[in-house]
PDB file of C-alpha atoms in Angstrom:
ATOM      1  CA  GLN Z   1      97.282  86.913 105.810  1.00 77.00           C
ATOM      2  CA  VAL Z   2      96.968  91.172 104.631  1.00 88.00           C
ATOM      3  CA  GLN Z   3      98.055  93.005 101.942  1.00 94.00           C
ATOM      4  CA  LEU Z   4      99.296  96.559 101.783  1.00 96.00           C
ATOM      5  CA  VAL Z   5     100.463  97.985  98.583  1.00 97.00           C
ATOM      6  CA  GLU Z   6     101.908 101.107  98.149  1.00 97.00           C
ATOM      7  CA  SER Z   7     102.396 102.995  94.775  1.00 97.00           C
ATOM      8  CA  GLY Z   8     102.919 106.824  93.416  1.00 97.00           C
ATOM      9  CA  GLY Z   9     106.248 107.316  94.880  1.00 97.00           C
ATOM     10  CA  GLY Z  10     108.891 108.991  92.496  1.00 98.00           C
ATOM     11  CA  LEU Z  11     111.005 111.251  92.659  1.00 98.00           C
ATOM     12  CA  VAL Z  12     109.495 115.265  91.564  1.00 98.00           C
ATOM     13  CA  GLN Z  13     111.171 118.746  91.920  1.00 98.00           C
ATOM     14  CA  ALA Z  14     111.246 120.470  94.578  1.00 98.00           C
ATOM     15  CA  GLY Z  15     107.247 122.567  94.036  1.00 98.00           C
ATOM     16  CA  GLY Z  16     105.732 119.708  93.133  1.00 98.00           C
ATOM     17  CA  ALA Z  17     103.475 116.906  93.367  1.00 98.00           C
ATOM     18  CA  LEU Z  18     102.425 113.468  94.550  1.00 98.00           C
ATOM     19  CA  ARG Z  19      99.860 110.950  95.072  1.00 98.00           C
ATOM     20  CA  LEU Z  20     100.782 107.570  96.717  1.00 98.00           C
ATOM     21  CA  SER Z  21      97.757 104.728  97.281  1.00 98.00           C
ATOM     22  CA  CYS Z  22      98.277 102.445 100.101  1.00 97.00           C
ATOM     23  CA  ALA Z  23      95.677  98.906  98.422  1.00 96.00           C
ATOM     24  CA  ALA Z  24      95.055  96.322 101.245  1.00 94.00           C
ATOM     25  CA  SER Z  25      94.461  92.987  99.694  1.00 92.00           C
ATOM     26  CA  ARG Z  26      91.334  92.394 101.382  1.00 89.00           C
ATOM     27  CA  ILE Z  27      88.733  95.010 103.570  1.00 87.00           C
ATOM     28  CA  ILE Z  28      90.017  94.560 107.183  1.00 88.00           C
ATOM     29  CA  PHE Z  29      87.581  94.474 110.236  1.00 88.00           C
ATOM     30  CA  SER Z  30      88.133  96.908 113.420  1.00 90.00           C
ATOM     31  CA  ILE Z  31      90.288  99.331 112.465  1.00 91.00           C
ATOM     32  CA  ASN Z  32      91.308 101.753 114.850  1.00 92.00           C
ATOM     33  CA  SER Z  33      93.473 104.002 112.120  1.00 95.00           C
ATOM     34  CA  MET Z  34      95.167 104.291 108.118  1.00 95.00           C
ATOM     35  CA  GLY Z  35      98.562 106.731 107.939  1.00 97.00           C
ATOM     36  CA  TRP Z  36     101.675 106.752 106.509  1.00 98.00           C
ATOM     37  CA  TYR Z  37     104.496 107.169 108.381  1.00 98.00           C
ATOM     38  CA  ARG Z  38     107.975 108.281 107.197  1.00 98.00           C
ATOM     39  CA  GLN Z  39     111.601 107.402 107.458  1.00 98.00           C
ATOM     40  CA  VAL Z  40     114.708 108.606 105.730  1.00 97.00           C
ATOM     41  CA  PRO Z  41     118.762 107.029 106.887  1.00 93.00           C
ATOM     42  CA  GLY Z  42     120.295 107.598 110.205  1.00 95.00           C
ATOM     43  CA  LYS Z  43     116.554 108.853 112.383  1.00 96.00           C
ATOM     44  CA  GLN Z  44     113.563 106.823 113.614  1.00 97.00           C
ATOM     45  CA  ARG Z  45     110.468 106.010 111.284  1.00 97.00           C
ATOM     46  CA  GLU Z  46     107.960 109.743 111.856  1.00 97.00           C
ATOM     47  CA  LEU Z  47     104.493 109.254 111.703  1.00 98.00           C
ATOM     48  CA  VAL Z  48     103.438 112.040 108.461  1.00 98.00           C
ATOM     49  CA  ALA Z  49      99.844 111.557 109.142  1.00 98.00           C
ATOM     50  CA  THR Z  50      96.356 109.598 109.802  1.00 98.00           C
ATOM     51  CA  ILE Z  51      93.583 109.069 109.404  1.00 96.00           C
ATOM     52  CA  THR Z  52      90.382 106.958 111.517  1.00 93.00           C
ATOM     53  CA  SER Z  53      87.644 104.857 110.468  1.00 85.00           C
ATOM     54  CA  GLY Z  54      85.605 108.786 111.922  1.00 87.00           C
ATOM     55  CA  ASP Z  55      87.620 110.436 109.698  1.00 89.00           C
ATOM     56  CA  ASN Z  56      89.012 112.021 111.949  1.00 95.00           C
ATOM     57  CA  THR Z  57      93.135 113.644 110.590  1.00 98.00           C
ATOM     58  CA  ASN Z  58      96.183 114.234 112.175  1.00 98.00           C
ATOM     59  CA  TYR Z  59      99.496 115.185 110.357  1.00 98.00           C
ATOM     60  CA  ALA Z  60     103.038 116.280 111.706  1.00 98.00           C
ATOM     61  CA  ASP Z  61     103.269 120.300 111.904  1.00 98.00           C
ATOM     62  CA  SER Z  62     106.487 119.574 109.285  1.00 98.00           C
ATOM     63  CA  VAL Z  63     102.995 118.544 106.380  1.00 98.00           C
ATOM     64  CA  LYS Z  64      99.802 120.342 108.106  1.00 98.00           C
ATOM     65  CA  GLY Z  65      98.546 122.380 105.147  1.00 98.00           C
ATOM     66  CA  ARG Z  66     100.636 120.595 101.325  1.00 98.00           C
ATOM     67  CA  PHE Z  67      99.939 116.782 102.495  1.00 98.00           C
ATOM     68  CA  THR Z  68      95.653 115.464 102.554  1.00 98.00           C
ATOM     69  CA  ILE Z  69      95.901 112.118 103.650  1.00 98.00           C
ATOM     70  CA  SER Z  70      91.895 110.510 102.966  1.00 96.00           C
ATOM     71  CA  ARG Z  71      90.604 107.124 102.055  1.00 94.00           C
ATOM     72  CA  ASP Z  72      88.052 104.578 100.713  1.00 91.00           C
ATOM     73  CA  ASN Z  73      84.838 104.282 102.539  1.00 84.00           C
ATOM     74  CA  ALA Z  74      85.360 100.598 102.206  1.00 83.00           C
ATOM     75  CA  GLU Z  75      88.523 101.504 104.267  1.00 80.00           C
ATOM     76  CA  THR Z  76      90.793  99.528 101.533  1.00 90.00           C
ATOM     77  CA  THR Z  77      92.828 102.381 100.752  1.00 95.00           C
ATOM     78  CA  VAL Z  78      93.792 105.112 102.614  1.00 96.00           C
ATOM     79  CA  TYR Z  79      95.462 107.715  99.970  1.00 97.00           C
ATOM     80  CA  LEU Z  80      98.266 110.757 100.690  1.00 98.00           C
ATOM     81  CA  GLN Z  81      98.383 113.658  98.460  1.00 98.00           C
ATOM     82  CA  MET Z  82     101.610 116.139  98.597  1.00 98.00           C
ATOM     83  CA  ASN Z  83     101.747 119.338  97.165  1.00 98.00           C
ATOM     84  CA  SER Z  84     103.999 121.886  97.338  1.00 98.00           C
ATOM     85  CA  LEU Z  85     107.236 119.521  98.256  1.00 98.00           C
ATOM     86  CA  LYS Z  86     110.295 119.694 100.238  1.00 98.00           C
ATOM     87  CA  PRO Z  87     113.670 118.259  99.387  1.00 98.00           C
ATOM     88  CA  GLU Z  88     113.421 117.584 103.108  1.00 97.00           C
ATOM     89  CA  ASP Z  89     110.016 115.492 102.267  1.00 98.00           C
ATOM     90  CA  THR Z  90     112.323 112.977 100.606  1.00 98.00           C
ATOM     91  CA  ALA Z  91     112.200 109.849 102.683  1.00 98.00           C
ATOM     92  CA  VAL Z  92     111.209 105.734 102.398  1.00 98.00           C
ATOM     93  CA  TYR Z  93     106.803 106.649 103.189  1.00 98.00           C
ATOM     94  CA  TYR Z  94     105.404 102.573 104.400  1.00 98.00           C
ATOM     95  CA  CYS Z  95     101.046 102.928 104.963  1.00 97.00           C
ATOM     96  CA  ASN Z  96      99.732 101.193 107.600  1.00 97.00           C
ATOM     97  CA  VAL Z  97      97.686 100.116 108.989  1.00 96.00           C
ATOM     98  CA  ARG Z  98      95.921  99.818 113.075  1.00 95.00           C
ATOM     99  CA  ILE Z  99      93.672  97.965 113.441  1.00 93.00           C
ATOM    100  CA  ARG Z 100      91.615  96.988 116.953  1.00 90.00           C
ATOM    101  CA  LEU Z 101      91.952  93.116 118.594  1.00 90.00           C
ATOM    102  CA  TYR Z 102      90.244  93.014 122.089  1.00 90.00           C
ATOM    103  CA  ARG Z 103      92.162  94.853 124.176  1.00 91.00           C
ATOM    104  CA  THR Z 104      95.380  95.849 121.704  1.00 93.00           C
ATOM    105  CA  TYR Z 105      96.063  96.393 118.210  1.00 92.00           C
ATOM    106  CA  ASP Z 106      98.285  94.823 115.785  1.00 94.00           C
ATOM    107  CA  ASP Z 107      99.549  96.901 112.874  1.00 95.00           C
ATOM    108  CA  TYR Z 108      99.844  95.918 109.183  1.00 96.00           C
ATOM    109  CA  TRP Z 109     102.780  97.934 106.934  1.00 97.00           C
ATOM    110  CA  GLY Z 110     103.083  98.552 103.244  1.00 97.00           C
ATOM    111  CA  GLN Z 111     106.749  97.609 101.994  1.00 97.00           C
ATOM    112  CA  GLY Z 112     107.918 101.112 101.625  1.00 97.00           C
ATOM    113  CA  THR Z 113     107.639 103.527  98.885  1.00 97.00           C
ATOM    114  CA  GLN Z 114     110.597 105.996  98.224  1.00 98.00           C
ATOM    115  CA  VAL Z 115     109.657 109.851  97.100  1.00 98.00           C
ATOM    116  CA  THR Z 116     112.848 111.339  96.271  1.00 98.00           C
ATOM    117  CA  VAL Z 117     112.171 116.158  96.143  1.00 98.00           C
ATOM    118  CA  SER Z 118     115.219 117.288  93.944  1.00 98.00           C
ATOM    119  CA  SER Z 119     116.849 121.090  94.586  1.00 93.00           C
TER     120      SER Z 119
END
């Protein structure tokens, strides 16, 4: 019942920047966190960055200082500003919304957007 639509991916040269957006089809209640994950062929999906409703952020060590996660006040859109991109950032990026259910959690995922960083 909730769709997450991603945009902003593309092809950039090393050192460039991209801004990813993920828009929810409606306001989502009881959000624990919103975030971004990425995956490359042959590897597990890994956390890139998360942000809670209380604005606490968490970043993977590999992107800390280069990427910035943010959201709008209504928590309908989450962004990932990616600066100083490196070839190793190349991956499919997925947005995530984790909601709190009674005594458990549920996750919504975007369809993924390709980010390719050339040398």
